[in-house]
Amino acid sequence: MVGPSLPVKGKHPLPQGEDRSLRAQELHALRLSVAKDAVGADLPKAPQTRPEGHLSPLEALRISPVALSALKGLLSPETLPRLTPLGGFEARVYTDGERVYKVYRPGEAHLAALEAQRMARAGLGSFVLGVEQVAGQGVLVIRHFPGKPFSPETFTPKALADLSHLFLSLHRLPEPGYVEGKELAERLERFAESLASVPEALTLAKALLREVPWVAGVEKRFCHRDAWAGNLLLKTQEHPSPDDPEVLLVDWVRSGGDDPARDLALLKTGSLDLLGEGAAREALFRLARFYPKEVRERLAFYVPLTYLHDLHWFRTKKPEGFLEALADKLPRALSFFQDCFPPRNRAC
Protein backbone atom coordinates (compact mmCIF):
# COMPACT_ATOMS: atom_id res chain seq x y z
CA MET A 1 0.00 0.00 0.00
CA VAL A 2 1.14 3.54 -0.72
CA GLY A 3 2.40 5.64 2.17
CA PRO A 4 5.03 5.58 4.88
CA SER A 5 5.51 2.47 6.94
CA LEU A 6 3.69 2.12 10.24
CA PRO A 7 5.50 3.43 13.32
CA VAL A 8 8.10 1.64 15.36
CA LYS A 9 9.77 2.88 18.50
CA GLY A 10 11.76 6.09 18.04
CA LYS A 11 15.06 6.94 19.67
CA HIS A 12 14.32 10.42 20.99
CA PRO A 13 10.86 10.93 22.52
CA LEU A 14 9.67 14.52 22.28
CA PRO A 15 7.47 16.20 24.88
CA GLN A 16 3.85 16.54 23.85
CA GLY A 17 0.80 18.39 25.10
CA GLU A 18 -1.80 17.61 27.69
CA ASP A 19 -3.30 14.21 28.31
CA ARG A 20 -6.21 13.66 25.91
CA SER A 21 -7.27 10.23 27.07
CA LEU A 22 -10.84 9.31 26.28
CA ARG A 23 -13.90 8.84 28.43
CA ALA A 24 -15.52 5.40 28.73
CA GLN A 25 -16.82 4.74 25.25
CA GLU A 26 -19.98 2.91 26.17
CA LEU A 27 -21.34 5.90 28.08
CA HIS A 28 -21.29 8.29 25.19
CA ALA A 29 -24.57 9.03 23.43
CA LEU A 30 -24.80 8.39 19.70
CA ARG A 31 -22.85 11.16 17.99
CA LEU A 32 -22.81 11.44 14.22
CA SER A 33 -20.36 13.66 12.35
CA VAL A 34 -18.00 13.60 9.39
CA ALA A 35 -15.84 16.33 8.00
CA LYS A 36 -13.59 17.66 5.23
CA ASP A 37 -10.61 19.96 4.82
CA ALA A 38 -12.37 23.04 3.56
CA VAL A 39 -15.83 24.52 3.91
CA GLY A 40 -18.18 22.92 1.41
CA ALA A 41 -20.76 24.57 -0.78
CA ASP A 42 -23.15 26.86 1.07
CA LEU A 43 -26.56 25.45 1.81
CA PRO A 44 -29.66 27.42 0.82
CA LYS A 45 -30.65 29.66 3.69
CA ALA A 46 -34.15 30.71 4.63
CA PRO A 47 -34.81 34.22 5.97
CA GLN A 48 -33.30 34.90 9.38
CA THR A 49 -36.66 35.63 11.02
CA ARG A 50 -39.64 33.29 10.83
CA PRO A 51 -43.01 33.00 12.52
CA GLU A 52 -42.76 30.82 15.61
CA GLY A 53 -45.85 28.91 14.57
CA HIS A 54 -43.96 26.89 11.98
CA LEU A 55 -42.66 24.56 14.71
CA SER A 56 -45.20 22.82 16.93
CA PRO A 57 -44.57 22.67 20.70
CA LEU A 58 -44.04 18.91 20.42
CA GLU A 59 -41.41 19.33 17.70
CA ALA A 60 -39.75 22.17 19.57
CA LEU A 61 -39.28 19.91 22.59
CA ARG A 62 -37.35 17.50 20.40
CA ILE A 63 -34.75 20.13 19.56
CA SER A 64 -32.41 21.69 22.08
CA PRO A 65 -33.37 25.36 22.57
CA VAL A 66 -29.74 26.33 22.01
CA ALA A 67 -29.45 24.28 18.82
CA LEU A 68 -32.85 25.49 17.63
CA SER A 69 -31.63 29.06 17.13
CA ALA A 70 -28.92 27.84 14.78
CA LEU A 71 -31.13 25.40 12.90
CA LYS A 72 -33.85 28.01 12.40
CA GLY A 73 -31.28 30.27 10.80
CA LEU A 74 -30.14 27.51 8.46
CA LEU A 75 -33.18 25.45 7.48
CA SER A 76 -36.54 26.15 5.97
CA PRO A 77 -39.73 26.02 8.09
CA GLU A 78 -40.72 22.88 6.20
CA THR A 79 -37.53 21.04 7.15
CA LEU A 80 -37.47 21.80 10.87
CA PRO A 81 -40.44 19.57 11.84
CA ARG A 82 -38.82 16.64 10.02
CA LEU A 83 -35.69 16.68 12.16
CA THR A 84 -35.01 13.64 14.32
CA PRO A 85 -32.57 13.93 17.24
CA LEU A 86 -29.62 11.53 17.14
CA GLY A 87 -28.33 12.44 20.59
CA GLY A 88 -24.93 14.01 21.03
CA PHE A 89 -22.22 14.56 23.60
CA GLU A 90 -19.98 17.43 22.54
CA ALA A 91 -22.74 18.69 20.25
CA ARG A 92 -26.39 18.17 19.37
CA VAL A 93 -27.02 16.00 16.30
CA TYR A 94 -30.13 15.87 14.10
CA THR A 95 -31.11 14.37 10.77
CA ASP A 96 -33.81 15.02 8.22
CA GLY A 97 -33.21 11.65 6.59
CA GLU A 98 -30.94 13.01 3.88
CA ARG A 99 -28.54 15.22 5.79
CA VAL A 100 -27.13 15.26 9.32
CA TYR A 101 -26.64 18.49 11.27
CA LYS A 102 -24.15 18.60 14.12
CA VAL A 103 -24.57 21.78 16.16
CA TYR A 104 -21.74 23.00 18.40
CA ARG A 105 -22.74 25.43 21.13
CA PRO A 106 -21.29 28.94 21.42
CA GLY A 107 -17.73 28.80 22.68
CA GLU A 108 -17.15 25.55 20.79
CA ALA A 109 -18.34 26.67 17.36
CA HIS A 110 -14.82 26.31 15.95
CA LEU A 111 -15.03 22.54 16.46
CA ALA A 112 -17.29 22.18 13.42
CA ALA A 113 -14.52 23.35 11.08
CA LEU A 114 -11.88 21.47 13.05
CA GLU A 115 -13.83 18.26 12.70
CA ALA A 116 -14.14 18.96 8.99
CA GLN A 117 -10.38 19.25 8.64
CA ARG A 118 -9.74 16.03 10.52
CA MET A 119 -12.30 14.07 8.54
CA ALA A 120 -10.74 15.25 5.33
CA ARG A 121 -7.39 13.98 6.57
CA ALA A 122 -9.03 10.59 7.07
CA GLY A 123 -10.19 10.59 3.44
CA LEU A 124 -13.89 10.99 4.22
CA GLY A 125 -14.38 14.61 3.25
CA SER A 126 -16.76 13.69 0.44
CA PHE A 127 -19.48 13.27 3.05
CA VAL A 128 -19.38 16.94 4.02
CA LEU A 129 -21.97 19.29 2.58
CA GLY A 130 -20.98 22.41 4.47
CA VAL A 131 -19.75 24.12 7.62
CA GLU A 132 -21.82 27.06 8.85
CA GLN A 133 -21.68 29.69 11.58
CA VAL A 134 -25.21 30.60 12.68
CA ALA A 135 -26.27 32.45 15.84
CA GLY A 136 -22.79 32.05 17.28
CA GLN A 137 -22.88 28.27 16.85
CA GLY A 138 -20.96 26.00 14.51
CA VAL A 139 -22.96 23.62 12.33
CA LEU A 140 -21.39 20.74 10.46
CA VAL A 141 -23.66 19.45 7.68
CA ILE A 142 -23.00 16.02 6.21
CA ARG A 143 -24.60 13.51 3.93
CA HIS A 144 -26.60 10.89 5.79
CA PHE A 145 -24.93 7.48 5.85
CA PRO A 146 -27.30 4.48 5.55
CA GLY A 147 -25.90 2.58 8.48
CA LYS A 148 -26.44 1.52 12.06
CA PRO A 149 -24.16 1.50 15.09
CA PHE A 150 -21.89 -1.51 15.45
CA SER A 151 -23.62 -4.66 16.67
CA PRO A 152 -22.96 -8.39 16.36
CA GLU A 153 -25.93 -8.71 14.00
CA THR A 154 -24.57 -6.19 11.50
CA PHE A 155 -20.88 -7.13 11.70
CA THR A 156 -19.86 -9.22 8.68
CA PRO A 157 -16.55 -10.45 7.23
CA LYS A 158 -16.83 -7.71 4.60
CA ALA A 159 -17.30 -5.10 7.31
CA LEU A 160 -14.19 -6.43 9.06
CA ALA A 161 -12.20 -6.17 5.83
CA ASP A 162 -13.32 -2.58 5.24
CA LEU A 163 -12.64 -1.70 8.87
CA SER A 164 -9.13 -3.08 8.53
CA HIS A 165 -8.53 -1.02 5.40
CA LEU A 166 -9.83 2.14 7.10
CA PHE A 167 -7.59 1.80 10.15
CA LEU A 168 -4.53 0.94 8.09
CA SER A 169 -5.13 4.00 5.93
CA LEU A 170 -5.41 6.23 9.00
CA HIS A 171 -2.35 4.81 10.70
CA ARG A 172 -0.14 5.43 7.69
CA LEU A 173 -0.66 9.18 8.07
CA PRO A 174 2.19 10.75 10.06
CA GLU A 175 1.59 13.14 12.95
CA PRO A 176 4.22 15.27 14.69
CA GLY A 177 5.91 14.02 17.83
CA TYR A 178 6.30 10.82 19.78
CA VAL A 179 4.26 9.04 22.45
CA GLU A 180 5.61 10.42 25.70
CA GLY A 181 6.41 8.09 28.58
CA LYS A 182 5.74 10.79 31.15
CA GLU A 183 2.12 11.12 30.04
CA LEU A 184 1.58 7.36 30.12
CA ALA A 185 3.12 7.12 33.59
CA GLU A 186 1.01 9.98 34.94
CA ARG A 187 -2.11 8.37 33.52
CA LEU A 188 -1.35 5.02 35.16
CA GLU A 189 -0.56 6.71 38.45
CA ARG A 190 -4.00 8.34 38.40
CA PHE A 191 -5.59 4.99 37.69
CA ALA A 192 -3.64 3.35 40.51
CA GLU A 193 -4.78 6.05 42.93
CA SER A 194 -8.47 5.86 42.05
CA LEU A 195 -8.48 2.04 41.92
CA ALA A 196 -6.32 1.50 45.02
CA SER A 197 -9.18 -0.25 46.84
CA VAL A 198 -9.26 -2.99 44.16
CA PRO A 199 -6.08 -5.05 44.68
CA GLU A 200 -6.10 -6.77 41.27
CA ALA A 201 -6.62 -3.47 39.42
CA LEU A 202 -3.88 -1.82 41.45
CA THR A 203 -1.48 -4.69 40.72
CA LEU A 204 -2.26 -4.46 37.02
CA ALA A 205 -1.70 -0.69 36.97
CA LYS A 206 1.69 -1.12 38.64
CA ALA A 207 2.64 -3.88 36.21
CA LEU A 208 1.80 -1.66 33.24
CA LEU A 209 3.66 1.24 34.82
CA ARG A 210 6.85 -0.83 34.75
CA GLU A 211 6.40 -1.33 31.00
CA VAL A 212 6.06 2.36 30.10
CA PRO A 213 9.70 2.68 28.94
CA TRP A 214 9.04 -0.15 26.50
CA VAL A 215 6.05 1.48 24.76
CA ALA A 216 7.15 5.12 24.98
CA GLY A 217 8.95 6.85 22.14
CA VAL A 218 6.75 5.57 19.31
CA GLU A 219 6.25 7.93 16.38
CA LYS A 220 2.69 9.21 16.39
CA ARG A 221 0.27 8.49 13.55
CA PHE A 222 -3.20 9.80 12.82
CA CYS A 223 -5.72 7.95 15.01
CA HIS A 224 -9.48 8.21 15.54
CA ARG A 225 -9.21 7.59 19.31
CA ASP A 226 -12.94 7.11 19.92
CA ALA A 227 -14.01 3.97 18.05
CA TRP A 228 -16.82 2.94 20.38
CA ALA A 229 -19.89 1.20 18.94
CA GLY A 230 -21.96 4.36 18.49
CA ASN A 231 -19.22 5.95 16.39
CA LEU A 232 -18.74 2.90 14.17
CA LEU A 233 -21.56 2.70 11.64
CA LEU A 234 -22.10 -0.40 9.51
CA LYS A 235 -23.95 -0.06 6.21
CA THR A 236 -27.41 -1.61 6.17
CA GLN A 237 -29.11 -3.27 3.22
CA GLU A 238 -32.21 -1.09 3.43
CA HIS A 239 -30.83 1.54 1.05
CA PRO A 240 -27.60 0.09 -0.38
CA SER A 241 -25.38 2.30 -2.48
CA PRO A 242 -22.27 1.11 -4.28
CA ASP A 243 -20.63 4.46 -3.55
CA ASP A 244 -20.93 4.12 0.23
CA PRO A 245 -18.25 2.33 2.24
CA GLU A 246 -19.18 -0.75 4.22
CA VAL A 247 -18.22 0.96 7.47
CA LEU A 248 -17.96 4.58 8.52
CA LEU A 249 -16.23 6.02 11.57
CA VAL A 250 -17.90 9.20 12.77
CA ASP A 251 -17.17 11.89 15.36
CA TRP A 252 -13.61 13.00 14.69
CA VAL A 253 -13.23 15.75 17.31
CA ARG A 254 -10.95 13.58 19.45
CA SER A 255 -8.82 12.33 16.56
CA GLY A 256 -5.14 13.18 16.35
CA GLY A 257 -1.65 11.84 16.87
CA ASP A 258 -1.28 8.66 18.92
CA ASP A 259 0.02 5.10 18.90
CA PRO A 260 -1.94 2.91 16.42
CA ALA A 261 -1.86 0.14 19.01
CA ARG A 262 -3.93 2.32 21.32
CA ASP A 263 -6.41 3.03 18.52
CA LEU A 264 -6.85 -0.71 17.95
CA ALA A 265 -7.20 -1.28 21.70
CA LEU A 266 -9.98 1.31 21.88
CA LEU A 267 -11.70 -0.41 18.96
CA LYS A 268 -11.68 -3.68 20.89
CA THR A 269 -12.89 -2.34 24.21
CA GLY A 270 -15.47 0.03 22.72
CA SER A 271 -16.91 -2.03 19.85
CA LEU A 272 -15.49 -5.49 19.22
CA ASP A 273 -16.20 -6.64 22.79
CA LEU A 274 -19.89 -6.69 21.90
CA LEU A 275 -19.07 -9.83 19.89
CA GLY A 276 -17.95 -11.69 23.01
CA GLU A 277 -14.36 -12.02 24.19
CA GLY A 278 -13.32 -14.85 21.88
CA ALA A 279 -14.74 -13.28 18.72
CA ALA A 280 -13.47 -9.85 19.77
CA ARG A 281 -9.92 -11.11 20.08
CA GLU A 282 -10.15 -12.96 16.78
CA ALA A 283 -11.34 -9.80 14.99
CA LEU A 284 -8.67 -7.68 16.69
CA PHE A 285 -5.86 -10.04 15.75
CA ARG A 286 -7.11 -10.26 12.16
CA LEU A 287 -6.87 -6.48 11.97
CA ALA A 288 -3.50 -6.40 13.68
CA ARG A 289 -1.85 -9.01 11.46
CA PHE A 290 -1.28 -6.36 8.77
CA TYR A 291 0.72 -4.20 11.20
CA PRO A 292 4.40 -4.40 12.06
CA LYS A 293 5.31 -6.80 14.85
CA GLU A 294 6.04 -3.98 17.30
CA VAL A 295 2.53 -2.53 16.88
CA ARG A 296 0.95 -5.94 17.49
CA GLU A 297 3.07 -6.47 20.59
CA ARG A 298 2.02 -3.16 22.12
CA LEU A 299 -1.59 -4.35 22.23
CA ALA A 300 -0.55 -6.31 25.32
CA PHE A 301 -0.01 -2.96 27.01
CA TYR A 302 -2.78 -0.80 25.54
CA VAL A 303 -5.74 -3.19 25.80
CA PRO A 304 -5.40 -3.57 29.62
CA LEU A 305 -4.59 0.14 29.90
CA THR A 306 -7.84 1.02 28.14
CA TYR A 307 -9.89 -1.13 30.50
CA LEU A 308 -8.22 0.55 33.48
CA HIS A 309 -9.05 3.92 31.99
CA ASP A 310 -12.71 2.94 31.75
CA LEU A 311 -12.74 1.78 35.37
CA HIS A 312 -11.06 5.00 36.47
CA TRP A 313 -13.72 6.96 34.59
CA PHE A 314 -16.56 5.09 36.29
CA ARG A 315 -14.96 5.44 39.71
CA THR A 316 -14.45 9.21 39.36
CA LYS A 317 -17.31 10.28 37.04
CA LYS A 318 -20.10 7.74 37.41
CA PRO A 319 -19.58 5.82 40.67
CA GLU A 320 -23.06 4.30 40.60
CA GLY A 321 -21.98 2.20 37.60
CA PHE A 322 -18.53 1.29 38.91
CA LEU A 323 -19.30 -2.14 40.36
CA GLU A 324 -21.02 -3.32 37.20
CA ALA A 325 -18.14 -2.03 35.07
CA LEU A 326 -15.64 -3.66 37.42
CA ALA A 327 -17.30 -7.05 37.07
CA ASP A 328 -17.19 -6.80 33.27
CA LYS A 329 -13.94 -5.01 32.50
CA LEU A 330 -11.43 -6.11 35.11
CA PRO A 331 -11.61 -9.84 34.17
CA ARG A 332 -11.15 -8.87 30.50
CA ALA A 333 -8.15 -6.69 31.37
CA LEU A 334 -6.48 -9.33 33.52
CA SER A 335 -7.14 -12.10 31.03
CA PHE A 336 -5.71 -10.15 28.10
CA PHE A 337 -2.62 -9.17 30.10
CA GLN A 338 -2.03 -12.72 31.28
CA ASP A 339 -2.54 -14.22 27.81
CA CYS A 340 -0.60 -11.65 25.81
CA PHE A 341 2.23 -10.56 28.09
CA PRO A 342 5.08 -10.89 27.47
CA PRO A 343 4.24 -9.87 23.90
CA ARG A 344 5.95 -12.89 22.37
CA ASN A 345 3.28 -15.14 23.89
CA ARG A 346 1.64 -17.25 21.17
CA ALA A 347 -1.86 -16.45 22.44
CA CYS A 348 -1.64 -13.04 20.77
Short mmCIF file of C-alpha atoms in Angstrom, two decimals, residues 127 143-148 158 234-247:
data_model
loop_
_atom_site.label_atom_id
_atom_site.label_comp_id
_atom_site.label_asym_id
_atom_site.label_seq_id
_atom_site.Cartn_x
_atom_site.Cartn_y
_atom_site.Cartn_z
CA PHE A 127 -19.48 13.27 3.05
CA ARG A 143 -24.60 13.51 3.93
CA HIS A 144 -26.60 10.89 5.79
CA PHE A 145 -24.93 7.48 5.85
CA PRO A 146 -27.30 4.48 5.55
CA GLY A 147 -25.90 2.58 8.48
CA LYS A 148 -26.44 1.52 12.06
CA LYS A 158 -16.83 -7.71 4.60
CA LEU A 234 -22.10 -0.40 9.51
CA LYS A 235 -23.95 -0.06 6.21
CA THR A 236 -27.41 -1.61 6.17
CA GLN A 237 -29.11 -3.27 3.22
CA GLU A 238 -32.21 -1.09 3.43
CA HIS A 239 -30.83 1.54 1.05
CA PRO A 240 -27.60 0.09 -0.38
CA SER A 241 -25.38 2.30 -2.48
CA PRO A 242 -22.27 1.11 -4.28
CA ASP A 243 -20.63 4.46 -3.55
CA ASP A 244 -20.93 4.12 0.23
CA PRO A 245 -18.25 2.33 2.24
CA GLU A 246 -19.18 -0.75 4.22
CA VAL A 247 -18.22 0.96 7.47
#
